[in-house]
PDB file of C-alpha atoms in Angstrom:
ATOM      1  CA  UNK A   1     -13.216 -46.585-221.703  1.00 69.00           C
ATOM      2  CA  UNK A   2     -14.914 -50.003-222.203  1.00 70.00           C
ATOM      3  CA  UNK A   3     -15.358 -51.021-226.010  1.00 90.00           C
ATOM      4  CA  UNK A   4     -18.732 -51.702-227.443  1.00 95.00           C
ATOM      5  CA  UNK A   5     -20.354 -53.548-230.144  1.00 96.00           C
ATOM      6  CA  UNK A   6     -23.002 -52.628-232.401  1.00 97.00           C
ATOM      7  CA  UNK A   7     -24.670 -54.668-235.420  1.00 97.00           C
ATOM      8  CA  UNK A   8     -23.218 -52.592-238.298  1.00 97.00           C
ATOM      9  CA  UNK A   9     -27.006 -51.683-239.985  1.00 97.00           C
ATOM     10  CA  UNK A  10     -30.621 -52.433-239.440  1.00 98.00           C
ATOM     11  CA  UNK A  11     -33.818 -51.502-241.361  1.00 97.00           C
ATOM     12  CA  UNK A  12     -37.058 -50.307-239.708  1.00 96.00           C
ATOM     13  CA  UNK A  13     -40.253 -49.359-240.756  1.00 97.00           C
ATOM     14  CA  UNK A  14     -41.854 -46.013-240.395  1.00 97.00           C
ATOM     15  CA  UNK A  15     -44.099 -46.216-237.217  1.00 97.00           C
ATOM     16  CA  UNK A  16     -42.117 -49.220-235.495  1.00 97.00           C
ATOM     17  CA  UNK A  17     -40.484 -49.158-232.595  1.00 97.00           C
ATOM     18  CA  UNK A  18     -36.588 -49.350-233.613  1.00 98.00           C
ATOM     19  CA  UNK A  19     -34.549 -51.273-230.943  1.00 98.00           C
ATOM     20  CA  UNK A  20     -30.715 -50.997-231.174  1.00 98.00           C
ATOM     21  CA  UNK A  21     -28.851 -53.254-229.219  1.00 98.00           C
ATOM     22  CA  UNK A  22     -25.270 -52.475-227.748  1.00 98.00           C
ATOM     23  CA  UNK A  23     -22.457 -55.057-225.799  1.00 97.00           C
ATOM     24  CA  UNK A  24     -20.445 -53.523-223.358  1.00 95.00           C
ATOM     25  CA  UNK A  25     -19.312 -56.911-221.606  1.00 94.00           C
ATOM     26  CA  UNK A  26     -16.204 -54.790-220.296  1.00 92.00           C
ATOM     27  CA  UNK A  27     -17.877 -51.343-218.675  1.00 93.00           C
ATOM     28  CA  UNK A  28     -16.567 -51.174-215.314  1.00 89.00           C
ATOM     29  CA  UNK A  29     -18.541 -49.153-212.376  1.00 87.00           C
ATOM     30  CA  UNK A  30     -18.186 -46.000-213.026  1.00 88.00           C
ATOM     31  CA  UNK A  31     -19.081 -45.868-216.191  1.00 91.00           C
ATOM     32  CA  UNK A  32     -22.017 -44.120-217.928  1.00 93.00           C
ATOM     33  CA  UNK A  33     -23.396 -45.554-221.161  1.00 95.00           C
ATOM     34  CA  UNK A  34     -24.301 -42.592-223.957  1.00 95.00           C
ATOM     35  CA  UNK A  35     -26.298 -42.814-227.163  1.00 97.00           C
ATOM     36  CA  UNK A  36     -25.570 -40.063-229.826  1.00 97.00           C
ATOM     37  CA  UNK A  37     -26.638 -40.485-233.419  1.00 97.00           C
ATOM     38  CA  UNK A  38     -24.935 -38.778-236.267  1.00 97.00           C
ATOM     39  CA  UNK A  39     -27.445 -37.604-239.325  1.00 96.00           C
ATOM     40  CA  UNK A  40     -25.428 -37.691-242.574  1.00 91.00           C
ATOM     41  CA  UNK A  41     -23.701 -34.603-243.205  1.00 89.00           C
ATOM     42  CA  UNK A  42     -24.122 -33.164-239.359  1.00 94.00           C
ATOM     43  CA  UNK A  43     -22.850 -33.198-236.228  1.00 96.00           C
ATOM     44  CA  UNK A  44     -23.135 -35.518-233.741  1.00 96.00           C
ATOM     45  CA  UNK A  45     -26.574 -35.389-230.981  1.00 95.00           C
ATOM     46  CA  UNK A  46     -26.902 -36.418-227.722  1.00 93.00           C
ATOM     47  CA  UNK A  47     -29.675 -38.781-227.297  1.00 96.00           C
ATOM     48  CA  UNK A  48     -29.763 -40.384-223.582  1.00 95.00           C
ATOM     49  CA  UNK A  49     -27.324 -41.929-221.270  1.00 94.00           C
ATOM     50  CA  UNK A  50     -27.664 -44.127-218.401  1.00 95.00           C
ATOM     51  CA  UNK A  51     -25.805 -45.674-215.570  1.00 94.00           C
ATOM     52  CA  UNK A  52     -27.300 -48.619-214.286  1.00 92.00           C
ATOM     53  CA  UNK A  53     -31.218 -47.628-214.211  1.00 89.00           C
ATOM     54  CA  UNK A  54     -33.324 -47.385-217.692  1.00 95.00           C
ATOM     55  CA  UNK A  55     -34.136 -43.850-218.812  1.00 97.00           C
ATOM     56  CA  UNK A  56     -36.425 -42.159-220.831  1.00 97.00           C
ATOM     57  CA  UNK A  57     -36.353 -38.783-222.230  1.00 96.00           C
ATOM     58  CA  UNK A  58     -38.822 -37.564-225.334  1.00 96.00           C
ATOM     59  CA  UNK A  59     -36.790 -39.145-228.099  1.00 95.00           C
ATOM     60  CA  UNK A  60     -35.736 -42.295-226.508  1.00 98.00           C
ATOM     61  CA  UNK A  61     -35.492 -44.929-224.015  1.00 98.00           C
ATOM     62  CA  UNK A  62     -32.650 -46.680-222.944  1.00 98.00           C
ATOM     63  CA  UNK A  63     -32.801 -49.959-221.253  1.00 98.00           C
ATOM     64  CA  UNK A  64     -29.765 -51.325-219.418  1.00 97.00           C
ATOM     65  CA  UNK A  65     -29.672 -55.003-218.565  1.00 97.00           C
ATOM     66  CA  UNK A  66     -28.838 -56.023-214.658  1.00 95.00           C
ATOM     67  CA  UNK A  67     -25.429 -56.851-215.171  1.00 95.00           C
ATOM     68  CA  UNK A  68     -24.836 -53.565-217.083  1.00 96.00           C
ATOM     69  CA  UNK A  69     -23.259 -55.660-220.085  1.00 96.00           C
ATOM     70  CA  UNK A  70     -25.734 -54.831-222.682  1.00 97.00           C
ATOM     71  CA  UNK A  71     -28.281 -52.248-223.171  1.00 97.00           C
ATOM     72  CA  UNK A  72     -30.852 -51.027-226.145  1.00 98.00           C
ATOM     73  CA  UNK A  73     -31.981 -47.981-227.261  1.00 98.00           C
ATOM     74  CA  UNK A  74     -35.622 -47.680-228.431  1.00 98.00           C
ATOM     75  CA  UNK A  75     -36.998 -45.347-230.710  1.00 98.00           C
ATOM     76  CA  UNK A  76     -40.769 -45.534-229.907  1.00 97.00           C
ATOM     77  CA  UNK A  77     -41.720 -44.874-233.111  1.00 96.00           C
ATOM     78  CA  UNK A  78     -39.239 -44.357-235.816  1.00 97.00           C
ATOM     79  CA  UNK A  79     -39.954 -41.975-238.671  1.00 97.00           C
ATOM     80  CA  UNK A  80     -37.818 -41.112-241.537  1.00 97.00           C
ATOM     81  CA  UNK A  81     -35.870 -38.452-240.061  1.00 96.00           C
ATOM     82  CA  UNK A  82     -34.035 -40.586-237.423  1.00 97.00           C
ATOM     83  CA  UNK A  83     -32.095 -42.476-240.696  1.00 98.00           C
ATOM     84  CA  UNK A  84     -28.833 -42.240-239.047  1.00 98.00           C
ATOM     85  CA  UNK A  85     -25.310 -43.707-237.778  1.00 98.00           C
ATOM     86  CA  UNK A  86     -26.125 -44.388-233.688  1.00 98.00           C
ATOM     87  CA  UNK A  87     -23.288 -45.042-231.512  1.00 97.00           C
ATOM     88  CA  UNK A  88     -23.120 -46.439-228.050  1.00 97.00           C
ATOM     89  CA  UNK A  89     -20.406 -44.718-226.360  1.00 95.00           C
ATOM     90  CA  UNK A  90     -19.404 -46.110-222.853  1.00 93.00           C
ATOM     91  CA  UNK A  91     -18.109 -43.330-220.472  1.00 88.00           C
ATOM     92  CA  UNK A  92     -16.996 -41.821-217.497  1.00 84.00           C
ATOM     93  CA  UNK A  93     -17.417 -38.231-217.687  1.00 71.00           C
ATOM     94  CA  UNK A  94     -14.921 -35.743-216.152  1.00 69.00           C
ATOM     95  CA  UNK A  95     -16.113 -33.047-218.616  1.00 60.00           C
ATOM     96  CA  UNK A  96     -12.464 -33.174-219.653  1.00 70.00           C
ATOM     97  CA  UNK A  97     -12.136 -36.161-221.962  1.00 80.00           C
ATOM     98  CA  UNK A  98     -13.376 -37.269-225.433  1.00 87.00           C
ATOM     99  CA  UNK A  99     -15.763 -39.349-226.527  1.00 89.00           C
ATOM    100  CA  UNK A 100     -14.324 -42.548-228.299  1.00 90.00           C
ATOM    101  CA  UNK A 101     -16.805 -43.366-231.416  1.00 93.00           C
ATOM    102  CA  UNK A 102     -16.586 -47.106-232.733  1.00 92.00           C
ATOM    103  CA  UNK A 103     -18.511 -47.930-235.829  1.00 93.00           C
ATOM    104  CA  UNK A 104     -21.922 -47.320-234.598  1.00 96.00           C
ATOM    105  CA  UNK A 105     -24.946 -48.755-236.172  1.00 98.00           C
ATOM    106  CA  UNK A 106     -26.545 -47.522-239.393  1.00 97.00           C
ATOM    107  CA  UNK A 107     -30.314 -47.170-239.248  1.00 98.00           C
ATOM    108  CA  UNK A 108     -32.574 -47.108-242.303  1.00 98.00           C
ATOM    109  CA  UNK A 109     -35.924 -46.328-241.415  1.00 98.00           C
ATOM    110  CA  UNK A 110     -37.886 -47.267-244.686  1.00 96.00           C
ATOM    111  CA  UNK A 111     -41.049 -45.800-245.701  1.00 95.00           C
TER     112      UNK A 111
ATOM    113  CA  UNK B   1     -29.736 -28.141-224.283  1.00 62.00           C
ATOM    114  CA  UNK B   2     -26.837 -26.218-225.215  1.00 67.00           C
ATOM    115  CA  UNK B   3     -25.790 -25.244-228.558  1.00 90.00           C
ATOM    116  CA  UNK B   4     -22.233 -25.220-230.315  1.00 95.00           C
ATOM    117  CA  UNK B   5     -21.192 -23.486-233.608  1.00 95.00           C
ATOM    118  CA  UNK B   6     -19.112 -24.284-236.106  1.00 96.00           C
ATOM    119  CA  UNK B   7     -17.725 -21.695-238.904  1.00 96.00           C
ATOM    120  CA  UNK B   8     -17.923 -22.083-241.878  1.00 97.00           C
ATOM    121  CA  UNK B   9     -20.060 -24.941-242.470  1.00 96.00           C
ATOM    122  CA  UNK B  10     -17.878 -25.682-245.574  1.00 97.00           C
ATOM    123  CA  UNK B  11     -15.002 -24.459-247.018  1.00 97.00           C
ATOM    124  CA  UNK B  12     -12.848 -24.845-250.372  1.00 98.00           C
ATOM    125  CA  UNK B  13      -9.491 -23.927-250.881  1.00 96.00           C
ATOM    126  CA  UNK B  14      -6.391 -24.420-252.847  1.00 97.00           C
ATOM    127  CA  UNK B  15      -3.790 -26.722-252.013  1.00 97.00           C
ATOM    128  CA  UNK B  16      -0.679 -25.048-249.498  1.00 97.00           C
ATOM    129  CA  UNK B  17      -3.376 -22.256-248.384  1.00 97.00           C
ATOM    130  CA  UNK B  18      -4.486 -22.583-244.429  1.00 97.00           C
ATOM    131  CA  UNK B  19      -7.931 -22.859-243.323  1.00 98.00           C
ATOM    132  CA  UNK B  20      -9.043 -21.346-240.341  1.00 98.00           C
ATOM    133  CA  UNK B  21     -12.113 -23.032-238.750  1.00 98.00           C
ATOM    134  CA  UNK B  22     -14.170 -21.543-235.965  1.00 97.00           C
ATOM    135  CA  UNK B  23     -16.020 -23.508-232.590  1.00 96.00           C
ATOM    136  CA  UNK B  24     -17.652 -21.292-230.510  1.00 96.00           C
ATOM    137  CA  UNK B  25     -20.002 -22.429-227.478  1.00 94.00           C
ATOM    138  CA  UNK B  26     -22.998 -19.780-227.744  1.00 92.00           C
ATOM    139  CA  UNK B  27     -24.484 -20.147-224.439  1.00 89.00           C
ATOM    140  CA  UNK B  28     -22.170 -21.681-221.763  1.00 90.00           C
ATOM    141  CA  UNK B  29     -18.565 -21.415-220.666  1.00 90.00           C
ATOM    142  CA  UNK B  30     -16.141 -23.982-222.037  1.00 88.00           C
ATOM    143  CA  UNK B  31     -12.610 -25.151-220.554  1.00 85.00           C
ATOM    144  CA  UNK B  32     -11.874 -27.954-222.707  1.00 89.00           C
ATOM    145  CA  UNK B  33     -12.981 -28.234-226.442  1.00 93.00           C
ATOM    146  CA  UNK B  34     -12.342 -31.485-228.780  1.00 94.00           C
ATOM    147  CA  UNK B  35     -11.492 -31.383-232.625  1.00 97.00           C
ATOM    148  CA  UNK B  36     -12.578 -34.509-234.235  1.00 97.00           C
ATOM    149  CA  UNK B  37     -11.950 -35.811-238.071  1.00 97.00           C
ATOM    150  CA  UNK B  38     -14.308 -37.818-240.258  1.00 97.00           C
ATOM    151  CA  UNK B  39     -13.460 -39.533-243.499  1.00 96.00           C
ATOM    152  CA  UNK B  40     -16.018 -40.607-245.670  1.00 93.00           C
ATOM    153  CA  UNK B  41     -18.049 -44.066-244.377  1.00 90.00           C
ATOM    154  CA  UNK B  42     -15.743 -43.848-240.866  1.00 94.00           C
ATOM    155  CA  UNK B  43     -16.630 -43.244-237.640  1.00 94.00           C
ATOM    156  CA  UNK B  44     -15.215 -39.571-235.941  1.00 96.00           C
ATOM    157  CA  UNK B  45     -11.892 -39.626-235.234  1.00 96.00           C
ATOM    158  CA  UNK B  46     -10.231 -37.593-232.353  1.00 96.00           C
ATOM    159  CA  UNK B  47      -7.422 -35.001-233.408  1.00 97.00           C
ATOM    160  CA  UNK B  48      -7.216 -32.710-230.667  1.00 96.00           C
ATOM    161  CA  UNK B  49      -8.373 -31.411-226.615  1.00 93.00           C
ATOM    162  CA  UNK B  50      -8.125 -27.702-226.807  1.00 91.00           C
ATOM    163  CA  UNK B  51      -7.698 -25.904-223.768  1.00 87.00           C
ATOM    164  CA  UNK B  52      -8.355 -22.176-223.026  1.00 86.00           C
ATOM    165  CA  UNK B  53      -5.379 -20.698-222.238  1.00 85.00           C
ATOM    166  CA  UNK B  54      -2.713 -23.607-222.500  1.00 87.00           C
ATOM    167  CA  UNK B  55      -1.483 -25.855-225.197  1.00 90.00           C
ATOM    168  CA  UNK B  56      -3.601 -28.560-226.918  1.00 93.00           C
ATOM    169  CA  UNK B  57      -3.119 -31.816-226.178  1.00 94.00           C
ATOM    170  CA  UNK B  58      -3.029 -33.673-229.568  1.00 96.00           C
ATOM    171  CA  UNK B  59      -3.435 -37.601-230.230  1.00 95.00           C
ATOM    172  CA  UNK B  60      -0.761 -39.776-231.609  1.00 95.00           C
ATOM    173  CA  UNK B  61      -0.229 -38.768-235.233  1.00 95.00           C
ATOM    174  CA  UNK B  62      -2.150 -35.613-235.282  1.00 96.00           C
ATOM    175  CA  UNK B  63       0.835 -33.247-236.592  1.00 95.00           C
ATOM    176  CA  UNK B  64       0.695 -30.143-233.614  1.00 94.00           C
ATOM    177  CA  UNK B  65       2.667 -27.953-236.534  1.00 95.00           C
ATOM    178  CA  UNK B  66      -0.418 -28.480-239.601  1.00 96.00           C
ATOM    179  CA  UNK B  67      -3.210 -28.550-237.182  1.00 97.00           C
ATOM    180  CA  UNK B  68      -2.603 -25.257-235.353  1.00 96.00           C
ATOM    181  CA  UNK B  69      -5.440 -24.936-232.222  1.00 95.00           C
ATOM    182  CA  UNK B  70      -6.177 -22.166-230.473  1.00 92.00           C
ATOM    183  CA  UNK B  71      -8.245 -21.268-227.587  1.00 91.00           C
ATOM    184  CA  UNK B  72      -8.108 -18.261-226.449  1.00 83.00           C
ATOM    185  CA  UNK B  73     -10.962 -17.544-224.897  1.00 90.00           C
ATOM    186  CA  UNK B  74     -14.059 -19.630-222.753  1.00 90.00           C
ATOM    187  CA  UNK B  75     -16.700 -19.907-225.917  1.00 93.00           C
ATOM    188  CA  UNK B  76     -13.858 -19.841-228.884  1.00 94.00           C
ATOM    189  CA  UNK B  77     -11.796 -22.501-230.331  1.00 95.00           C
ATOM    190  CA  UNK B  78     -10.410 -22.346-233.629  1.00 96.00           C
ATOM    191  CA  UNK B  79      -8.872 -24.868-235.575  1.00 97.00           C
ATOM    192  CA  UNK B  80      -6.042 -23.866-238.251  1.00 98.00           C
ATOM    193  CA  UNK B  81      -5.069 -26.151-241.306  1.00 98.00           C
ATOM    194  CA  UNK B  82      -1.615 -24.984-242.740  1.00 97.00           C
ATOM    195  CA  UNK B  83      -0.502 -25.734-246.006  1.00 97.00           C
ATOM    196  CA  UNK B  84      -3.509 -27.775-246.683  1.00 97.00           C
ATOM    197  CA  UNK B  85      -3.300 -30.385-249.084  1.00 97.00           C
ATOM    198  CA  UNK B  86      -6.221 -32.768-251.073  1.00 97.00           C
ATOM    199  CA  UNK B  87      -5.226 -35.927-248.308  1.00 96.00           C
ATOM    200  CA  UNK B  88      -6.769 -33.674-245.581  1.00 97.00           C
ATOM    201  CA  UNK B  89     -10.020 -33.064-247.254  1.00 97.00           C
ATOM    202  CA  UNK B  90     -12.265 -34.205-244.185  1.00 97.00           C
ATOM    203  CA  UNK B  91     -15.463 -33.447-242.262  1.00 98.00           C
ATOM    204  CA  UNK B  92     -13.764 -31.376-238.796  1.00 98.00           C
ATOM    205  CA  UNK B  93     -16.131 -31.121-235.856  1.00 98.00           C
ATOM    206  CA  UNK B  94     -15.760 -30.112-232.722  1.00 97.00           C
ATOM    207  CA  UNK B  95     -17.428 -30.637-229.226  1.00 95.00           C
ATOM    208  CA  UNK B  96     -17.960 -29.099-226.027  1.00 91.00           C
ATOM    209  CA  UNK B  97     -19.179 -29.942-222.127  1.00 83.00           C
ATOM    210  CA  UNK B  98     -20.887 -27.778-220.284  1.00 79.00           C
ATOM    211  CA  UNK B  99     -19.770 -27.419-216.746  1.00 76.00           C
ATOM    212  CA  UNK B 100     -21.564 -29.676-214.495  1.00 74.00           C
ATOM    213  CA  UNK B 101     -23.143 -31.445-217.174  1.00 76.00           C
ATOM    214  CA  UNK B 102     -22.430 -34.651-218.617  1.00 73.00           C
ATOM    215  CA  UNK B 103     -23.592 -34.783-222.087  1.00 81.00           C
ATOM    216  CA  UNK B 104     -21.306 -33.668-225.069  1.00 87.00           C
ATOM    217  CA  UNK B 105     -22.485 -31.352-227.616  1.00 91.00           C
ATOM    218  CA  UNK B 106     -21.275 -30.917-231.136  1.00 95.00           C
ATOM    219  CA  UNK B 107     -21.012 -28.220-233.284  1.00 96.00           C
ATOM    220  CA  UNK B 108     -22.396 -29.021-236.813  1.00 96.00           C
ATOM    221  CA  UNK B 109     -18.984 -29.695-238.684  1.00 97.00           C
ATOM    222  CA  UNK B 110     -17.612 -28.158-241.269  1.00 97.00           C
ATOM    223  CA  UNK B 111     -16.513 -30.094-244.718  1.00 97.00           C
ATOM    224  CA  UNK B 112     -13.257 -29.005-245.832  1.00 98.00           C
ATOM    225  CA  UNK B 113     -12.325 -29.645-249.572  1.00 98.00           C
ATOM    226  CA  UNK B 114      -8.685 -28.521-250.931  1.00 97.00           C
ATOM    227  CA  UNK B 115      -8.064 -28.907-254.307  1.00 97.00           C
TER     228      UNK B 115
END
């Protein structure tokens, strides 16, 4: 699976659209990119993934540049309880393998 | 979307007893299951691809002989820790795909503490 890279932290306010950027300079054809985020103390959730088109479901949106090496997830409008670790996980699903998780990015949505 | 379930949430126990945690997907079938590890400030950390009704498949320095996984059946998983000791004090959590779907879903982890 191609690698990714995330900025390590970044602080939003309450209300403000939170956009977290993601490289994946390597992601070959095939590949889907996911965004889970990981609330301290939980589990992992699925958020949205994409292939090549942007998507929007009714947490997020995910925009996905032409050249597929880059993409950003938006939260519309952050509110405290998305604080969290997001990764950007690039994949190609089989239902048989595991997710890789790199360092993700840690969100601090501040009041 | 579909839910997975971890037993217990968390867990302490004394060092050389096992641990025996539980993943169970509550509303779809489930060929493949993965046990993940997470240390304190690090990101998830794969251990294991459970598969019902043949041997896991464990990642390169995952000991097959402490981590004992078993999945017997399409919605349970279960992860054994034998002989635990303080060093594998960790947060274990495990995923699984539905069939036909793409997204993972994770159970909610459970935080094991030997002392």
């Amino acid at each position: 699976d191609a690698k990714t890279t995330q900025p390590p932290s970044m602080d939003c306010a309450e209300g403000r659209a939170a956009n977290l950027p993601c490289n994946h300079s390597t992601i070959s054809g095939n590949e889907y990119v996911y965004w889970y985020r990981q609330i301290h103390s939980q589990g992992p959730q699925y958020i949205i993934h994409g292939l090549k088109n942007n998507e929007t479901n009714e947490m997020a949106s995910l925009i996905i540049t032409e050249d597929r090496k880059s993409s950003t997830l938006i939260l519309p409008h952050a509110t405290l309880r998305d604080t969290a670790v997001y990764y950007c996980i690039v994949y190609r699903n089989t239902g048989r393998r595991a997710l890789t998780f790199g360092s993700g990015t840690r969100l601090q949505v501040q009041p | 979307g579909a839910v997975v379930s971890q037993h217990p949430s968390w867990v302490i126990c004394k060092s050389g007893t096992s641990v025996k945690i539980e993943c169970r997907s509550l509303d779809f079938q489930a060929t493949t299951m993965f046990w993940y590890r997470q240390f304190p400030k690090q990101s998830l950390m794969l251990m294991a691809t459970s598969n019902e009704g043949s041997k896991a498949t464990y990642e390169q320095g995952v000991e097959k002989d402490k981590f004992l996984i078993n999945h017997a059946s399409l919605t349970l998983s279960t992860l054994t820790v034998t002989s635990a000791h303080p060093e594998d004090s960790s947060f274990y959590i495990c995923s699984a795909t539905r069939q036909g779907e793409s997204e993972a879903f994770f159970g909610q982890g459970t935080r094991l503490t030997v002392v």
